CSV table of C-alpha atoms in Angstrom, one decimal:
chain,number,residue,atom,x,y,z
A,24,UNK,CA,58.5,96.1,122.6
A,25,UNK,CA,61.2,98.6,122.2
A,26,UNK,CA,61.3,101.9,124.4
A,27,UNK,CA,60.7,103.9,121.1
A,28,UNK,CA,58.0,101.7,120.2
A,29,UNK,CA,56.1,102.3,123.5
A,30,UNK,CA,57.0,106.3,123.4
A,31,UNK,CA,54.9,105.6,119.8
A,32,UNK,CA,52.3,104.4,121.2
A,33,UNK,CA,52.4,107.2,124.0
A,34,UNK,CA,52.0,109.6,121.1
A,35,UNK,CA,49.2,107.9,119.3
A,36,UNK,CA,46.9,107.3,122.7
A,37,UNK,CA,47.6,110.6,123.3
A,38,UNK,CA,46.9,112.7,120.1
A,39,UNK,CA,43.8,110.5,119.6
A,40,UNK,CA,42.6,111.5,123.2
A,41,UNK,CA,43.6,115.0,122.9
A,42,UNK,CA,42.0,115.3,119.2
A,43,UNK,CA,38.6,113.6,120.2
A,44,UNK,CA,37.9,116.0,123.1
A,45,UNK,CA,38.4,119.0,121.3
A,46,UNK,CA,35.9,117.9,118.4
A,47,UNK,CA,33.8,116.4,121.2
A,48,UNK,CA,34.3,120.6,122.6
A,49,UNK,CA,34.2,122.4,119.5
A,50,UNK,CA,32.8,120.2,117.0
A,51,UNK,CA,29.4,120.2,119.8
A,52,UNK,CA,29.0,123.8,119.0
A,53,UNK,CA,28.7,123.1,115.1
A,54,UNK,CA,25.4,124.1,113.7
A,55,UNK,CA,23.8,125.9,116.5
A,56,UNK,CA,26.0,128.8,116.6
A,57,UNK,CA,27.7,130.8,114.4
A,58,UNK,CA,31.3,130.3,113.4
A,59,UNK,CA,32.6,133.5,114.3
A,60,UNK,CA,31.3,133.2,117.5
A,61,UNK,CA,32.5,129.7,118.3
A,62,UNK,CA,35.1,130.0,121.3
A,63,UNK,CA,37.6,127.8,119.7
A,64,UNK,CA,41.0,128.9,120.8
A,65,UNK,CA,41.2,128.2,124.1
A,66,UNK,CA,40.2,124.7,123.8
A,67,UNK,CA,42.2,124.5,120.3
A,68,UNK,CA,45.4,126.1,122.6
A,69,UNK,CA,44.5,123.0,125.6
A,70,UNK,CA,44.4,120.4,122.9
A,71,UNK,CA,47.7,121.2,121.5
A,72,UNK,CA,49.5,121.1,124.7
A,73,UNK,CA,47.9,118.3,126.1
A,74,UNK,CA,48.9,116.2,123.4
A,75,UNK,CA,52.8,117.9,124.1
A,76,UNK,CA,52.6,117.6,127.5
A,77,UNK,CA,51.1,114.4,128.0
A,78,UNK,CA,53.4,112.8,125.5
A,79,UNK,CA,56.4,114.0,127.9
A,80,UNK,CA,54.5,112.6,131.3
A,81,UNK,CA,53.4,109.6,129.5
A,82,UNK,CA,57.0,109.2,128.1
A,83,UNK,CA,58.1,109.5,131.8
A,84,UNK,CA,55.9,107.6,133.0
A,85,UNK,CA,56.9,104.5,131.0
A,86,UNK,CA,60.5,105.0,131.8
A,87,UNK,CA,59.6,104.8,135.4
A,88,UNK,CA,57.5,101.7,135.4
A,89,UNK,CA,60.1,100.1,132.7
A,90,UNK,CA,62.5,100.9,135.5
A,91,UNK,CA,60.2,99.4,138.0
A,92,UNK,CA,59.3,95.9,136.0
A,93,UNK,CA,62.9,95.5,135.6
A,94,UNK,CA,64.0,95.7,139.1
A,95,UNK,CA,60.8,93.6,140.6
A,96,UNK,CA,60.3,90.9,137.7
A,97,UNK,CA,63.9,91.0,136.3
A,98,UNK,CA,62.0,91.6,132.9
A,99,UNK,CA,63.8,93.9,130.5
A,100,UNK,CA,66.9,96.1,131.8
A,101,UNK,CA,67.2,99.6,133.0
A,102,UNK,CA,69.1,100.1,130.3
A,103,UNK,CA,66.4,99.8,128.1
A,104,UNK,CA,65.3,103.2,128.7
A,105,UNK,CA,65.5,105.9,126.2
A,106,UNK,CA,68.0,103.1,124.1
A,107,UNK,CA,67.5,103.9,120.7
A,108,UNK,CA,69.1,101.9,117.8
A,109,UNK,CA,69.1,102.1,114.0
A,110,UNK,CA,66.1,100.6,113.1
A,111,UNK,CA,64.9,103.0,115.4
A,112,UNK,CA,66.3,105.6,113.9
A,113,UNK,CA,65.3,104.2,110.3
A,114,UNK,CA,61.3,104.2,111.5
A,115,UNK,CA,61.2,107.0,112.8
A,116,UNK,CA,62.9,108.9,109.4
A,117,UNK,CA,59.9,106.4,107.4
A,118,UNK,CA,57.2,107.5,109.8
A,119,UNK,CA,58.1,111.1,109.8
A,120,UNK,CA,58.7,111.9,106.0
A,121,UNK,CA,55.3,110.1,105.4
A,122,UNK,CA,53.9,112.3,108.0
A,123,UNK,CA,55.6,115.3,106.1
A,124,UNK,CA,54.0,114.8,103.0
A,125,UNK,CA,50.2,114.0,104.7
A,126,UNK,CA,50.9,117.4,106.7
A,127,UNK,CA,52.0,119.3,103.8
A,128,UNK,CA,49.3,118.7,101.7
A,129,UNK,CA,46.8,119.5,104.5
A,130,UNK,CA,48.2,123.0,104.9
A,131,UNK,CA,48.1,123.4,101.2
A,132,UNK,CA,44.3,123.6,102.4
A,133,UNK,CA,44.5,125.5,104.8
A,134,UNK,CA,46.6,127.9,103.0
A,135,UNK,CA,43.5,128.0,100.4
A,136,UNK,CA,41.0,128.4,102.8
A,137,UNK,CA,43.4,131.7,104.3
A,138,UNK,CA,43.6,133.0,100.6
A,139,UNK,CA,39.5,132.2,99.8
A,140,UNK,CA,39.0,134.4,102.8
A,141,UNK,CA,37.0,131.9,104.8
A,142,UNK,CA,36.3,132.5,108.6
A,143,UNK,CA,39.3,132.2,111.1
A,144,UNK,CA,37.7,129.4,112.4
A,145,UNK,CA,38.0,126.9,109.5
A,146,UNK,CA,41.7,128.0,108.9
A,147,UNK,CA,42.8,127.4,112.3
A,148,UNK,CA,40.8,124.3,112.4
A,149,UNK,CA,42.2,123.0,109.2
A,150,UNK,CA,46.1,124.0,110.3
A,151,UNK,CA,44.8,121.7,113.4
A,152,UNK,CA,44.0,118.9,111.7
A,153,UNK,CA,46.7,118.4,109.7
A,154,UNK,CA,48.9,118.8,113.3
A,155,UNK,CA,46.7,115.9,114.3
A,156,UNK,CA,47.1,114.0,111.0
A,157,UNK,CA,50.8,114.4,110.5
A,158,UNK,CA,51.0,112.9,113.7
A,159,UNK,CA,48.8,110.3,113.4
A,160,UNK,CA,50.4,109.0,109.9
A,161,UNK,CA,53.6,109.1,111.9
A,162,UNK,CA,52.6,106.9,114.4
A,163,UNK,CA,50.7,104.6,112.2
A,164,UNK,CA,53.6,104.1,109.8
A,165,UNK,CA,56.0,103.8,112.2
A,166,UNK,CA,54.1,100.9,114.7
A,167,UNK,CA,53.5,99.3,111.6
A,168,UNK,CA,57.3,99.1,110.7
A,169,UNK,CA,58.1,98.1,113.8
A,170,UNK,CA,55.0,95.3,113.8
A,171,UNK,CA,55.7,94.0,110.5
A,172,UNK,CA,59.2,94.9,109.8
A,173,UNK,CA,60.6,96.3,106.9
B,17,UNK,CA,53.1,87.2,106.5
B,18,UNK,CA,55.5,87.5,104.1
B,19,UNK,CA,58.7,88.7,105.1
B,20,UNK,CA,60.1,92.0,104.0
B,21,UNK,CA,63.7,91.1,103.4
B,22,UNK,CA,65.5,88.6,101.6
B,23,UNK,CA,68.3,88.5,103.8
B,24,UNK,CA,68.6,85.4,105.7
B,25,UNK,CA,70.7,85.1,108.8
B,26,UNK,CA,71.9,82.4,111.2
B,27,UNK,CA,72.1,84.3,113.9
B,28,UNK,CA,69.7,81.8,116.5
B,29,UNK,CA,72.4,78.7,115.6
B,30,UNK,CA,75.7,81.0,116.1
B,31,UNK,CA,74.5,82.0,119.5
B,32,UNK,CA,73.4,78.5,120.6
B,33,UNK,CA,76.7,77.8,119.4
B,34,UNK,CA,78.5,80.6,121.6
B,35,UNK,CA,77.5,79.1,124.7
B,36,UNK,CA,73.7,79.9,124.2
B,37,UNK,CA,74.4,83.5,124.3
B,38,UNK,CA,71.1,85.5,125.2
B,39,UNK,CA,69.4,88.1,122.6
B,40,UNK,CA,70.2,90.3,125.6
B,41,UNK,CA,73.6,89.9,125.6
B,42,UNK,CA,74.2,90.2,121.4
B,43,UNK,CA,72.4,93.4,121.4
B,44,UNK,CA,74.3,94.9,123.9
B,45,UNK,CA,77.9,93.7,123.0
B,46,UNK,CA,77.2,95.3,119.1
B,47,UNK,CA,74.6,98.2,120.6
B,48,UNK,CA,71.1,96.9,119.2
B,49,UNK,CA,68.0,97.2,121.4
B,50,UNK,CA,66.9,93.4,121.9
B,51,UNK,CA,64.1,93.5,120.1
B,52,UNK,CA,66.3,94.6,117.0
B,53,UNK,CA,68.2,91.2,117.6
B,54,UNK,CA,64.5,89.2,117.5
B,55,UNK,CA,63.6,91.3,114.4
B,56,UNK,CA,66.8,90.5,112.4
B,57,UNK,CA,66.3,86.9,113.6
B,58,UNK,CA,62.8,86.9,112.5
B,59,UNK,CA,63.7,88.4,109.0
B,60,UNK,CA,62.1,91.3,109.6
B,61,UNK,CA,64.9,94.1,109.5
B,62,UNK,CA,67.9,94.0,107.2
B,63,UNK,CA,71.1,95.6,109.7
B,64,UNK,CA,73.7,98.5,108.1
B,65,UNK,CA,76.3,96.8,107.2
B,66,UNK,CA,78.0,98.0,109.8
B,67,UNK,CA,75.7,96.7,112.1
B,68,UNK,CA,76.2,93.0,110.1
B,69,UNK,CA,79.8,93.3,110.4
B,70,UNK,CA,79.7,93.7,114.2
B,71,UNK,CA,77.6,90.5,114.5
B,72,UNK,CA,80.3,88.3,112.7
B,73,UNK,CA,82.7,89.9,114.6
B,74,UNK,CA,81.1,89.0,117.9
B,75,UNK,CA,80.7,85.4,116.9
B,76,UNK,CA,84.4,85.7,114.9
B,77,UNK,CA,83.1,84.4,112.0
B,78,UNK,CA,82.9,85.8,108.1
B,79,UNK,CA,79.9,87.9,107.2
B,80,UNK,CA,78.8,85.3,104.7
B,81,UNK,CA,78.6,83.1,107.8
B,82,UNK,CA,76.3,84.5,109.8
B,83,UNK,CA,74.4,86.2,106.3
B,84,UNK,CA,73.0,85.0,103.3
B,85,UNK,CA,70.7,86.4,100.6
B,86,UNK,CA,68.1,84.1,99.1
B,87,UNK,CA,68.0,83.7,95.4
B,88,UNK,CA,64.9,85.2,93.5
B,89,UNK,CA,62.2,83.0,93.0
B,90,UNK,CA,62.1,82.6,89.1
C-alpha cells in the first residue's frame, strides 16, 4: 500500500469518526429540544478540527511507524514516506473532482435552505454535511482507484 | 475482475531478464512508488508516456518491447 493510499485511509477513519460523534452529540438532542436552542457549534467547531487535526497526527503517525517497520523488518524503505507518484497524482485529481461535484450540489441545498429562511441550525448542519460528504466521495473514489486500478 | 486497461506490458520478464531486478529497484531508478510498478504489472494503471519511455529506457529496449496494446475483441 502506497503512502498516499494509507494517508486515504487516515482521512476516511477519521472523517467517519469525527462525523458519527457529532451526530451521536447533536443528532441526540433532535426531537426533545428545540432547534434554536440546540448547542451545535461548539461540537460542530470540535468535529471539523478533529477530522483536520487528526488527519495530520494520524498522517504523522504512519510516517513514523512506516519508518519504524522499515528499519526493524526491512519491509518497505524510508523512502517510502510522503513519495508520491503520478498515479498518485491522477487519483487524487479523480477522487477530488468527484468530490467537487457531490459537495457542490450539497451546498446548492444549503444555499436553499439560507434563502427559504430556515433555522441556522439546518443551514450550518447541511454546509456540514456536505464537508463530510465531499470528503467521504473523495476517499471512496480514490481507495477504489487505487484497489481496482483504472 | 476485469482489467481497466488494454495495455499490456512485459515488464515481470524484462526484469527477470535484467538480473531479476526488484519492483523496488525499477520504481526508484524511473521514480514510481513500488506499488505503481505492481499496478502497471498487474494491468491495472496505464503510465504517461513519459513514464513508459523511462521503463524502456531502463531495460534499453524499444517501447514496443516492453508495451503492447491488445486488439479489440470483435
Amino acid at each position: 500500500m502506497s503512502f498516499e493510499e494509507k494517508v486515504t485511509w487516515v482521512s476516511a477513519v477519521v472523517t467517519v469518526l469525527a462525523a458519527s460523534w457529532y451526530a451521536w452529540t447533536v443528532g441526540g438532542q433532535l426531537g426533545g429540544v428545540p432547534v434554536a436552542e440546540i448547542a451545535y457549534q461548539r461540537p460542530l467547531l470540535v468535529a471539523v478540527g478533529a477530522m483536520i487535526g487528526l488527519t495530520i497526527a494520524g498522517t504523522i503517525a504512519m510516517a513514523i511507524g512506516t519508518a519504524i517497520r522499515a528499519e526493524v523488518t526491512g519491509e518497505g524503505s524510508v523512502d517510502d514516506i510522503d513519495r508520491k507518484d503520478e498515479r498518485d497524482a491522477h487519483i487524487g485529481a479523480r477522487g477530488d473532482r468527484v468530490a467537487f461535484y457531490v459537495s457542490s450540489v450539497l451546498m446548492v441545498g444549503a444555499l436553499a435552505l439560507a434563502m427559504l429562511e430556515w433555522p441556522h441550525f439546518w443551514i450550518a448542519n447541511g454546509i456540514f454535511v456536505a464537508f463530510v460528504a465531499g470528503g467521504l466521495v473523495s476517499s471512496g473514489v480514490k481507495l477504489a482507484a487505487y484497489r481496482r486500478g483504472f | 475482475m476485469a482489467k481497466p486497461t488494454r495495455v499490456t506490458n512485459d515488464i515481470r520478464a524484462l526484469r527477470f531478464a535484467a538480473g531479476e531486478m526488484t519492483q523496488a529497484e525499477l520504481a526508484d531508478r524511473v521514480g514510481l512508488t513500488r506499488q505503481t510498478i505492481i499496478a502497471i504489472e498487474q494491468g491495472r494503471y496505464s503510465p504517461s508516456l513519459e513514464v513508459a519511455f523511462r521503463i524502456a529506457r531502463v531495460f534499453g529496449v524499444p517501447l514496443d518491447r516492453v508495451f503492447g496494446y491488445a486488439e479489440e475483441a470483435s
